[in-house]
PDB file of C-alpha atoms in Angstrom:
ATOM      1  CA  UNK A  21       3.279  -1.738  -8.936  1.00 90.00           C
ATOM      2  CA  UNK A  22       1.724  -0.360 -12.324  1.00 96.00           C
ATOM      3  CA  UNK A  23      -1.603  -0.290 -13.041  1.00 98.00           C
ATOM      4  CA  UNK A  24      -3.449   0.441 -16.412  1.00 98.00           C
ATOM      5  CA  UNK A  25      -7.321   1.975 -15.919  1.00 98.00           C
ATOM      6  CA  UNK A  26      -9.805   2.410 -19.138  1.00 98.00           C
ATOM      7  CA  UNK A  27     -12.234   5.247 -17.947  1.00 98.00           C
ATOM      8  CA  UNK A  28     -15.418   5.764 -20.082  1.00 98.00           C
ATOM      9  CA  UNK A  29     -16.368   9.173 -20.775  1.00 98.00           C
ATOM     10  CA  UNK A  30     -20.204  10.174 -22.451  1.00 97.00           C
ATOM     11  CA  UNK A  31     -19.218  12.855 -25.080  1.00 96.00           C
ATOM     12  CA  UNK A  32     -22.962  14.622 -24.240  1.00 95.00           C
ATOM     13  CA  UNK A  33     -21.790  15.506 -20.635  1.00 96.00           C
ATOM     14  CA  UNK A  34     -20.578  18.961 -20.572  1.00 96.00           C
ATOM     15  CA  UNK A  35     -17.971  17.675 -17.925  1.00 97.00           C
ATOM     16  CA  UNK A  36     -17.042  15.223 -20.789  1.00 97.00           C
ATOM     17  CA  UNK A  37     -16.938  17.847 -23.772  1.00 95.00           C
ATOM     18  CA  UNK A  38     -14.555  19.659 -21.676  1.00 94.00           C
ATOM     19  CA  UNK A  39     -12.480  16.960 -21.197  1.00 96.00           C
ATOM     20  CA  UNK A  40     -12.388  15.977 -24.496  1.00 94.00           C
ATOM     21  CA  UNK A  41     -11.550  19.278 -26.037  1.00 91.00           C
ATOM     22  CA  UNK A  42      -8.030  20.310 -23.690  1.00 91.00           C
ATOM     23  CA  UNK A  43      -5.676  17.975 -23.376  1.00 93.00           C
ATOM     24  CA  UNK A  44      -4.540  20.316 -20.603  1.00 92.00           C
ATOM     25  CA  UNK A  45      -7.679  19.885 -18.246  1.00 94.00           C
ATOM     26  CA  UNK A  46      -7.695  15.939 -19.374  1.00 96.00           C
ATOM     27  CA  UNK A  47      -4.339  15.868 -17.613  1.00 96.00           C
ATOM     28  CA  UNK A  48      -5.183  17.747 -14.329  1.00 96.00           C
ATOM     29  CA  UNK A  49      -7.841  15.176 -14.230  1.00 97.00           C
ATOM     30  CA  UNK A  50      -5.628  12.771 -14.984  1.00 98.00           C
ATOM     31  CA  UNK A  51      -3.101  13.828 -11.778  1.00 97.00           C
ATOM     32  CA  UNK A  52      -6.069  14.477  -9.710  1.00 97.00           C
ATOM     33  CA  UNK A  53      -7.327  10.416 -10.338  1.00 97.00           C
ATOM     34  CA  UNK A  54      -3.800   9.994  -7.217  1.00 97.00           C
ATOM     35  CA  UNK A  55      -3.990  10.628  -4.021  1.00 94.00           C
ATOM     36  CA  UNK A  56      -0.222  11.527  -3.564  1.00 93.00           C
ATOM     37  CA  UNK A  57       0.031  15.368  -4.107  1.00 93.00           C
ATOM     38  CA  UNK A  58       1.740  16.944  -6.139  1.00 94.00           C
ATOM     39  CA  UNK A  59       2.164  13.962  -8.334  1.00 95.00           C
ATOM     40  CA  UNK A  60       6.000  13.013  -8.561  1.00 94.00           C
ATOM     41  CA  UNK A  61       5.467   9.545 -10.518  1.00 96.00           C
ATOM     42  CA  UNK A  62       5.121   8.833 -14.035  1.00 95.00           C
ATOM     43  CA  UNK A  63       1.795   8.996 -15.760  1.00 97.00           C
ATOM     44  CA  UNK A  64       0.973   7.878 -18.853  1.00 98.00           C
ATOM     45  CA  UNK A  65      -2.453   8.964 -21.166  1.00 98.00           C
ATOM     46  CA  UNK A  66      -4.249   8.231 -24.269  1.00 98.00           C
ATOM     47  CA  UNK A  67      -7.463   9.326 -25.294  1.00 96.00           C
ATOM     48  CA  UNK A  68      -9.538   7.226 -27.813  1.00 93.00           C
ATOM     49  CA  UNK A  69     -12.162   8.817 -29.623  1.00 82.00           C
ATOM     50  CA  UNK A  70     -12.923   6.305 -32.310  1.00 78.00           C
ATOM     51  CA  UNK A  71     -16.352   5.638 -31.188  1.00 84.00           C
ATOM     52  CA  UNK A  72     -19.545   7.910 -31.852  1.00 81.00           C
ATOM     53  CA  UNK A  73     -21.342   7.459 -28.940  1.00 91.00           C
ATOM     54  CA  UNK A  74     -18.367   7.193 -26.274  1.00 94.00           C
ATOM     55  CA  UNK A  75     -14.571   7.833 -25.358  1.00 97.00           C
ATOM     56  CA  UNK A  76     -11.974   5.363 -24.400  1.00 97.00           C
ATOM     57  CA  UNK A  77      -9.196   7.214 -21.606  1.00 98.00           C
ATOM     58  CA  UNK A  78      -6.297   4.698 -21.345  1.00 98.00           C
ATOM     59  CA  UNK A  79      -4.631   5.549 -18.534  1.00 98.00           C
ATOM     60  CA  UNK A  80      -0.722   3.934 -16.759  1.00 98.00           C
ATOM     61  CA  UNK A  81       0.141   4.757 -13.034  1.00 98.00           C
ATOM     62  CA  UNK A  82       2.851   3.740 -10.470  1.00 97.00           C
ATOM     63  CA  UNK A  83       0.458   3.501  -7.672  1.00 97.00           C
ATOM     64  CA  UNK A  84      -3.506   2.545  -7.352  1.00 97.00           C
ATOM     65  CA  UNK A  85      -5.696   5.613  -8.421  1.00 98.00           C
ATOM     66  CA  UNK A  86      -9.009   6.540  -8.299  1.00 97.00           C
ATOM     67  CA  UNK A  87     -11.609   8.029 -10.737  1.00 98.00           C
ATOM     68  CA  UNK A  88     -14.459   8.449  -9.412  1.00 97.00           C
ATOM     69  CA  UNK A  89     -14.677  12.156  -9.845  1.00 97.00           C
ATOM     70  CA  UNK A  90     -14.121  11.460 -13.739  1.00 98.00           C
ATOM     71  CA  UNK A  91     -17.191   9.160 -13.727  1.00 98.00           C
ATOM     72  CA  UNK A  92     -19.330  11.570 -12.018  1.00 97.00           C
ATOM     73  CA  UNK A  93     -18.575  14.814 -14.062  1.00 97.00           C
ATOM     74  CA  UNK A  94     -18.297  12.950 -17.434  1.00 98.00           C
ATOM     75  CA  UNK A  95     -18.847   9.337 -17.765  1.00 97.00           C
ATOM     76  CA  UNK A  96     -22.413   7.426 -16.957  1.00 97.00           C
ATOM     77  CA  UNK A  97     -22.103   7.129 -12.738  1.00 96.00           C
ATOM     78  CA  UNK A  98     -24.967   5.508 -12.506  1.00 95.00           C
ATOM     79  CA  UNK A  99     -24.977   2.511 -15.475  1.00 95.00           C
ATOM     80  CA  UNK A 100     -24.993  -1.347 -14.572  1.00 95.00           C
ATOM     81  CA  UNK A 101     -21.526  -1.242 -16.560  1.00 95.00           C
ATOM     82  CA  UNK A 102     -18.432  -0.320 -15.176  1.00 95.00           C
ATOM     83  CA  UNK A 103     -17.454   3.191 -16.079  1.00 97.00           C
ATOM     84  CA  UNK A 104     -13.764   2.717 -14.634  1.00 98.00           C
ATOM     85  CA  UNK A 105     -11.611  -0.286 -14.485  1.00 97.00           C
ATOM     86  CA  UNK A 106      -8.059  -0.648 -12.992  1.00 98.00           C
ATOM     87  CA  UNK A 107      -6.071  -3.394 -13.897  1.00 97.00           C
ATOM     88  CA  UNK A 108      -2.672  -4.577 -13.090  1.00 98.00           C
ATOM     89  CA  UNK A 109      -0.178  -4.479 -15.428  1.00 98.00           C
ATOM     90  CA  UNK A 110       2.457  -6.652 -14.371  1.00 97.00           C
ATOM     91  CA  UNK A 111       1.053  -9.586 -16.108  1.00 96.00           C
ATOM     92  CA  UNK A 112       1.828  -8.176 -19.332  1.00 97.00           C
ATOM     93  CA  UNK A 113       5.153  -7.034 -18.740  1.00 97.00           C
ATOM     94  CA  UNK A 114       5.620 -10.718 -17.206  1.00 97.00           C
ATOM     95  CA  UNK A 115       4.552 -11.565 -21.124  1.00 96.00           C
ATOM     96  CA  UNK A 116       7.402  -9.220 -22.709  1.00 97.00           C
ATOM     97  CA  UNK A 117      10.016 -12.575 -23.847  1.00 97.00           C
ATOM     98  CA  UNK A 118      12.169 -12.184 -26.094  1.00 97.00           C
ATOM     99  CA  UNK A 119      10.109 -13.209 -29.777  1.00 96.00           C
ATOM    100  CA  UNK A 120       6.774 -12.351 -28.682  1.00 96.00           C
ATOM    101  CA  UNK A 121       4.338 -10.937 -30.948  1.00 95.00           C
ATOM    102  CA  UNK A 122       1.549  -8.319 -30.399  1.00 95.00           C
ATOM    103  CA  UNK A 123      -0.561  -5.616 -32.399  1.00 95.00           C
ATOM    104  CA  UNK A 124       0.435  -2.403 -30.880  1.00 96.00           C
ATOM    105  CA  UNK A 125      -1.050   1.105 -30.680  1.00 97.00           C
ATOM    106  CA  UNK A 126       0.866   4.093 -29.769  1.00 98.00           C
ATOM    107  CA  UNK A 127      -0.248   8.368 -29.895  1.00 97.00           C
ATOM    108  CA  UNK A 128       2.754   9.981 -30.438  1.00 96.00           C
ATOM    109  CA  UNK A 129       4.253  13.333 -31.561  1.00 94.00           C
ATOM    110  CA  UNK A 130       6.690  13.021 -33.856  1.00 93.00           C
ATOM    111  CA  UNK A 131       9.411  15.501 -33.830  1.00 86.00           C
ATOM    112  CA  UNK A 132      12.916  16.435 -34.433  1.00 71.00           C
ATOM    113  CA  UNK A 133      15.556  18.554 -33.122  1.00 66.00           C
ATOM    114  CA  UNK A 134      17.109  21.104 -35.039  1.00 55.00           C
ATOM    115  CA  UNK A 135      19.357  24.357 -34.539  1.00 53.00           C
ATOM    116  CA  UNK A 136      18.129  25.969 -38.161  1.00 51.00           C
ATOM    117  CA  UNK A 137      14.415  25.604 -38.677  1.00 51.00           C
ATOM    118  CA  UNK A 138      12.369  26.814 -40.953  1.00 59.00           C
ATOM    119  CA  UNK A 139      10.131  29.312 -39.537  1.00 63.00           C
ATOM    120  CA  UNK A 140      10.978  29.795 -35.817  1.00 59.00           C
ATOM    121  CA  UNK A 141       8.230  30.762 -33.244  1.00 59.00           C
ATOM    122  CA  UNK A 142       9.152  33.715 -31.154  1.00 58.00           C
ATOM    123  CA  UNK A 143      10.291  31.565 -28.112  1.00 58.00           C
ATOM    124  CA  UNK A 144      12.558  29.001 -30.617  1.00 52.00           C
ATOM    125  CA  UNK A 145      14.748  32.635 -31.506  1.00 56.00           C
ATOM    126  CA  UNK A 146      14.875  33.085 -28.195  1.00 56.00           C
ATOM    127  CA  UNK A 147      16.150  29.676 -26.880  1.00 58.00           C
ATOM    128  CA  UNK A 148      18.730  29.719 -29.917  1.00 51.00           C
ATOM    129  CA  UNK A 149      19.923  32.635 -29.183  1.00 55.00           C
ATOM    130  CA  UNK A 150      21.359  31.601 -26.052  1.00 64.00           C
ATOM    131  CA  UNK A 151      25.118  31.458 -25.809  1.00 60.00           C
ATOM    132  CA  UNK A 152      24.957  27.782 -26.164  1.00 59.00           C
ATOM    133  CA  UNK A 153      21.786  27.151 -27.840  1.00 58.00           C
ATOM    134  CA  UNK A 154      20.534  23.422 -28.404  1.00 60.00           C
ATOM    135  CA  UNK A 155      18.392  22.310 -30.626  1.00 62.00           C
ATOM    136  CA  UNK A 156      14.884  23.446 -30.769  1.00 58.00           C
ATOM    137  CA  UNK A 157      12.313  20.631 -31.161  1.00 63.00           C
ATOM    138  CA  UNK A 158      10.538  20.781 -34.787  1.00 67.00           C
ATOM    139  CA  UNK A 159       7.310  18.662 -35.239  1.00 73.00           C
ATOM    140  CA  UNK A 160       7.014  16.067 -38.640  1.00 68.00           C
ATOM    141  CA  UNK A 161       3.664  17.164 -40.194  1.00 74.00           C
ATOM    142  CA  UNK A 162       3.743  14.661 -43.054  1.00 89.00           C
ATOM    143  CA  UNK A 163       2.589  11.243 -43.274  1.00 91.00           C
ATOM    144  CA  UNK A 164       5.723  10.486 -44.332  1.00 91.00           C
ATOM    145  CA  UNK A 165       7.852  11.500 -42.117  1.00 90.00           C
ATOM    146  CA  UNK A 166       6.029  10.896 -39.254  1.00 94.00           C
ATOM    147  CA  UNK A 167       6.115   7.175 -40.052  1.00 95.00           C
ATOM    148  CA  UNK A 168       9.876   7.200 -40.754  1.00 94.00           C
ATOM    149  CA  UNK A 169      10.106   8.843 -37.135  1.00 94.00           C
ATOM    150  CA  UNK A 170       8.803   5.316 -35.574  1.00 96.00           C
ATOM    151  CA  UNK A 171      10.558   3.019 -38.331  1.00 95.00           C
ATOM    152  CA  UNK A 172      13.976   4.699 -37.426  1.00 95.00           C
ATOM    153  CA  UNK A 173      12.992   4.216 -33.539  1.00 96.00           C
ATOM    154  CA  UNK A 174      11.185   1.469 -33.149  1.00 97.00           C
ATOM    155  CA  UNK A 175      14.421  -0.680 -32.412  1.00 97.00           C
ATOM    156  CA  UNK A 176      15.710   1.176 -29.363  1.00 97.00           C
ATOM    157  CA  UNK A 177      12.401   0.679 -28.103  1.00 98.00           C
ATOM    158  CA  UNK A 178      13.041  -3.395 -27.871  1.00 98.00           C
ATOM    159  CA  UNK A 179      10.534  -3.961 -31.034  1.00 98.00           C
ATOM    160  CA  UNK A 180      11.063  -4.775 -34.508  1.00 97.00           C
ATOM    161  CA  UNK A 181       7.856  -4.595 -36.923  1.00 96.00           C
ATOM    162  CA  UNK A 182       6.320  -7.543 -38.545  1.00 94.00           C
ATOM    163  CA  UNK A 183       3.933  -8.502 -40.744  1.00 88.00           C
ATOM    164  CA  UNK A 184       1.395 -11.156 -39.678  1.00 80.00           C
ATOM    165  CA  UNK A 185      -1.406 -12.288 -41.514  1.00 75.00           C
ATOM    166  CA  UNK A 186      -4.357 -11.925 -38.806  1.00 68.00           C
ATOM    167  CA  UNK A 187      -3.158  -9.029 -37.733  1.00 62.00           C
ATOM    168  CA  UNK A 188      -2.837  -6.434 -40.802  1.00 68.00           C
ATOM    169  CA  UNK A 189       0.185  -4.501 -41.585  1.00 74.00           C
ATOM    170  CA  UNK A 190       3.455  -4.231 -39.723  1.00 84.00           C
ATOM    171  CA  UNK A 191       2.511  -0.508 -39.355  1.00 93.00           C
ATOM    172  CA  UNK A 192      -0.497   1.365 -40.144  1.00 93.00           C
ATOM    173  CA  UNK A 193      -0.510   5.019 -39.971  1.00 92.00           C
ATOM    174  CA  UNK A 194      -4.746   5.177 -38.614  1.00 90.00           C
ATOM    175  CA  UNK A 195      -5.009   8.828 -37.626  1.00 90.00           C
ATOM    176  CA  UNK A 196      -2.872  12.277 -37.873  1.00 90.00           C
ATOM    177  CA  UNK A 197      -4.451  15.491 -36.090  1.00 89.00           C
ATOM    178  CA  UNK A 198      -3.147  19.007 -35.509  1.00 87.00           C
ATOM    179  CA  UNK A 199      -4.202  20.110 -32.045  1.00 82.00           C
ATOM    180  CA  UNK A 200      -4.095  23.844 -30.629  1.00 81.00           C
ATOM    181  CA  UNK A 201      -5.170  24.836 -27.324  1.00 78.00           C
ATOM    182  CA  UNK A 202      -4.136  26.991 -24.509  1.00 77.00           C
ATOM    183  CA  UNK A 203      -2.100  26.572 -22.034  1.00 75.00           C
ATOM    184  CA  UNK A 204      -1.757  28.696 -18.837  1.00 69.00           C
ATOM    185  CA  UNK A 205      -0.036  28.443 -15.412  1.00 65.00           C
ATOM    186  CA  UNK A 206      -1.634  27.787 -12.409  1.00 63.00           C
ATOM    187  CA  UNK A 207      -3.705  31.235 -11.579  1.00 54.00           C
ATOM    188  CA  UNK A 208      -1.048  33.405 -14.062  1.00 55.00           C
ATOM    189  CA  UNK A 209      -3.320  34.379 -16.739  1.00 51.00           C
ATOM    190  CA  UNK A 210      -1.314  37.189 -18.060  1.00 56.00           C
ATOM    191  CA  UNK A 211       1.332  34.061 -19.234  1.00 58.00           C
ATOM    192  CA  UNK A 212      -0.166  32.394 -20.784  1.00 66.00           C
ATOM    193  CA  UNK A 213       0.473  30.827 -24.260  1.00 73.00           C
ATOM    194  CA  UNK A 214      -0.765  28.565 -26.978  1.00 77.00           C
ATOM    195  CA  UNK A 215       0.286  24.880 -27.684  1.00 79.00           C
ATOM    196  CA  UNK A 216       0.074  23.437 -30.718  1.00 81.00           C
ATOM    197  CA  UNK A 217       0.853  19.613 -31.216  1.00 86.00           C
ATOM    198  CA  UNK A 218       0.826  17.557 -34.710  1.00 89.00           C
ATOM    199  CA  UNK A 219       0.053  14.090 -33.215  1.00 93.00           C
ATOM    200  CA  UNK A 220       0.084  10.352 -35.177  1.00 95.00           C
ATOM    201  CA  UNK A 221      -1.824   7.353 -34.249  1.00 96.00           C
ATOM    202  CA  UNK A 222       0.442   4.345 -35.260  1.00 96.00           C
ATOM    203  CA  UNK A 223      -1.407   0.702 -34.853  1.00 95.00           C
ATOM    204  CA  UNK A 224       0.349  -2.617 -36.314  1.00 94.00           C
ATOM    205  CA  UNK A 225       1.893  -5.476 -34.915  1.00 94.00           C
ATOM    206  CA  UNK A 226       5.512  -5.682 -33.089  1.00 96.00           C
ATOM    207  CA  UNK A 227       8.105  -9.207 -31.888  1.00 96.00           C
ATOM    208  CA  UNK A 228       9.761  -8.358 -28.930  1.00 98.00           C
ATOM    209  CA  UNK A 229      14.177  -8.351 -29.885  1.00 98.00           C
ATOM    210  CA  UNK A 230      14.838  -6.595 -26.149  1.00 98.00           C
ATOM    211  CA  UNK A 231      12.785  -7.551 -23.140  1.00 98.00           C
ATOM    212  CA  UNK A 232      14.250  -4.616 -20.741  1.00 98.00           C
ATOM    213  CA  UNK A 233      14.043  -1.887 -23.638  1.00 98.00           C
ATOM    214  CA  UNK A 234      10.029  -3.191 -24.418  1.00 98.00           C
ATOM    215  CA  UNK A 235       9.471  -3.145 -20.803  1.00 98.00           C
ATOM    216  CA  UNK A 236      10.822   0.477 -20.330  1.00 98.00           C
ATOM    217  CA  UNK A 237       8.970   1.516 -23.602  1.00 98.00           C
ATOM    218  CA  UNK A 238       5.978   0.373 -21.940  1.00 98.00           C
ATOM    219  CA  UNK A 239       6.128   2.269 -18.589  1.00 98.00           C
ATOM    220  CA  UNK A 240       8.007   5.242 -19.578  1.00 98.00           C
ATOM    221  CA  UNK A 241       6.302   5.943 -22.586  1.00 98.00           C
ATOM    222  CA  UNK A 242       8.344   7.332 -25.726  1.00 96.00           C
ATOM    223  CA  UNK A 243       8.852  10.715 -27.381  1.00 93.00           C
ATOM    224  CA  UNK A 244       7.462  14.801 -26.203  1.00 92.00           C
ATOM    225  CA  UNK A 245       3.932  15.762 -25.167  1.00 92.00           C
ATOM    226  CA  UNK A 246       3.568  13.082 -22.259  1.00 96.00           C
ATOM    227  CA  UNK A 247       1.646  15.562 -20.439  1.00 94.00           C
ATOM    228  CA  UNK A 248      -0.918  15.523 -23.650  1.00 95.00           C
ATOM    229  CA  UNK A 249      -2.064  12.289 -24.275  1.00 96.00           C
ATOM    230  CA  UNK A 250       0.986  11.286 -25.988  1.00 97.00           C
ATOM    231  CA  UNK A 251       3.858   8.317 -26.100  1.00 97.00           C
ATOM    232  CA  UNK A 252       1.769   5.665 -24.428  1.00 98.00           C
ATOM    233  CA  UNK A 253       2.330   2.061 -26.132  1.00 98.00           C
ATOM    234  CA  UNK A 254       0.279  -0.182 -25.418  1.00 98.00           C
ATOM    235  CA  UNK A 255       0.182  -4.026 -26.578  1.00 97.00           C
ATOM    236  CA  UNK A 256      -2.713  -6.435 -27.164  1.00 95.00           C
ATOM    237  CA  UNK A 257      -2.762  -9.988 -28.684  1.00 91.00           C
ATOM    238  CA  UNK A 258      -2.300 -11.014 -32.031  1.00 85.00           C
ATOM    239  CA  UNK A 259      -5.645 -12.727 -32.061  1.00 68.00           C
ATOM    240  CA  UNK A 260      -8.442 -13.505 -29.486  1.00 49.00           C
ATOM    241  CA  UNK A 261      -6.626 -17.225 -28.769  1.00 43.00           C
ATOM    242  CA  UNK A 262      -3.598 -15.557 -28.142  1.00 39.00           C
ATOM    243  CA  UNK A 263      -2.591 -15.101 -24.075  1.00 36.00           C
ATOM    244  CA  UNK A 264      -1.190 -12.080 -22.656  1.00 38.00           C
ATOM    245  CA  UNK A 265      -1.616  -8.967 -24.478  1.00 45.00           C
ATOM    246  CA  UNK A 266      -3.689  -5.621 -23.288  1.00 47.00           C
TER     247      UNK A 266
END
């Protein structure tokens, strides 16, 4: 099974503010939302901010979670609304024929690999100057080219953009942010380091050209920085009359 939970967090909680500002503790809270530990399954996060008085965390599991520790450190535990709801998701990916048409939203961060870049971090030199190096991973900080990064991908994820009249643009580049935090292992201060994601909220509307590629998009997410509130697509309808969709 695969559930998808919206969890509302109050940005004037102090549990909330620290939520808000690490993506890092957002995803132990995340992971600690399952009872199976250490978490082996896929999870899937997106946090969405748009609103002044509240938060929106989207989140996708494998197996039923729980987040009731969220709600009391961060959301409002005791309202006569619902601070958490858990839904199942099979429905949608039931919906996922080939031709269908929703809007979609997806938090991604757009990057590239690369074996020459620009100006290499300290731990880039040192991963190409293995015997064998790869490519190190270099993030798209335009507009630009983080757009062409979905246009050029959006195919092998079972979607093609379109342009429908009720529902805006094909594609719709709403928000771009640079984030920086720290990150540091479990109880190791003296490791750790600093992450620093550029990140691109894409919204616009999708048809369906590969049912088992959309459905793999959906539940595996797409491109780095999983663990950060990135590669999550989610779907909704088209328009309120319009089935399916979440």
């Amino acid at each position: 099974m695969t559930y998808l939970s919206r969890i509302w967090l109050n940005p004037l909680r102090r549990g909330a503010q620290g939520l808000l500002r690490s993506p890092e503790k957002m995803h132990a809270a995340v992971l600690g939302g399952l009872s199976r530990q250490p978490v082996t399954e896929r999870v899937l996060w997106r946090l969405e901010a748009g609103q002044p008085h509240r938060a929106e965390l989207l989140v996708l599991t494998e197996s039923t979670p729980s987040w009731e520790h969220i709600v009391e450190q961060a959301s409002w535990p005791h309202s006569d609304e619902p601070q958490a709801l858990v839904r199942d998701y099979q429905p949608l990916l039931d919906r996922l024929d080939n031709g269908r048409e929703f809007r979609f939203r997806l938090r991604a961060n757009p990057v590239s690999a690369t074996r020459s870049p620009t100006n290499p971090s300290t731990s880039q030199k040192e991963q190409l100057a293995q015997p064998r190096p790869r490519g190190v991973r270099v993030p798209h900080r335009t507009a630009g080219h983080q757009i062409t990064w979905l246009t050029t991908r959006i195919d092998h994820w079972g979607f093609a953009l379109i342009d429908i009249e009720d529902a805006g643009p094909a594609l719709r580049l709403s928000a771009r942010e640079r984030l920086t935090f720290p990150k540091t292992p479990k109880g190791d201060m003296a490791t750790s380091r600093r992450v620093v994601l550029s990140t691109a909220t894409f919204d616009g509307a999708v048809r369906v050209t590969d049912p088992h590629r959309a459905r793999h998009t959906l539940l595996h997410g797409v491109g780095p920085a999983k663990a950060y509130g990135c590669g999550l697509f989610t779907l909704a309808p088209l328009s309120p009359t319009t089935p399916g969709g979440t």
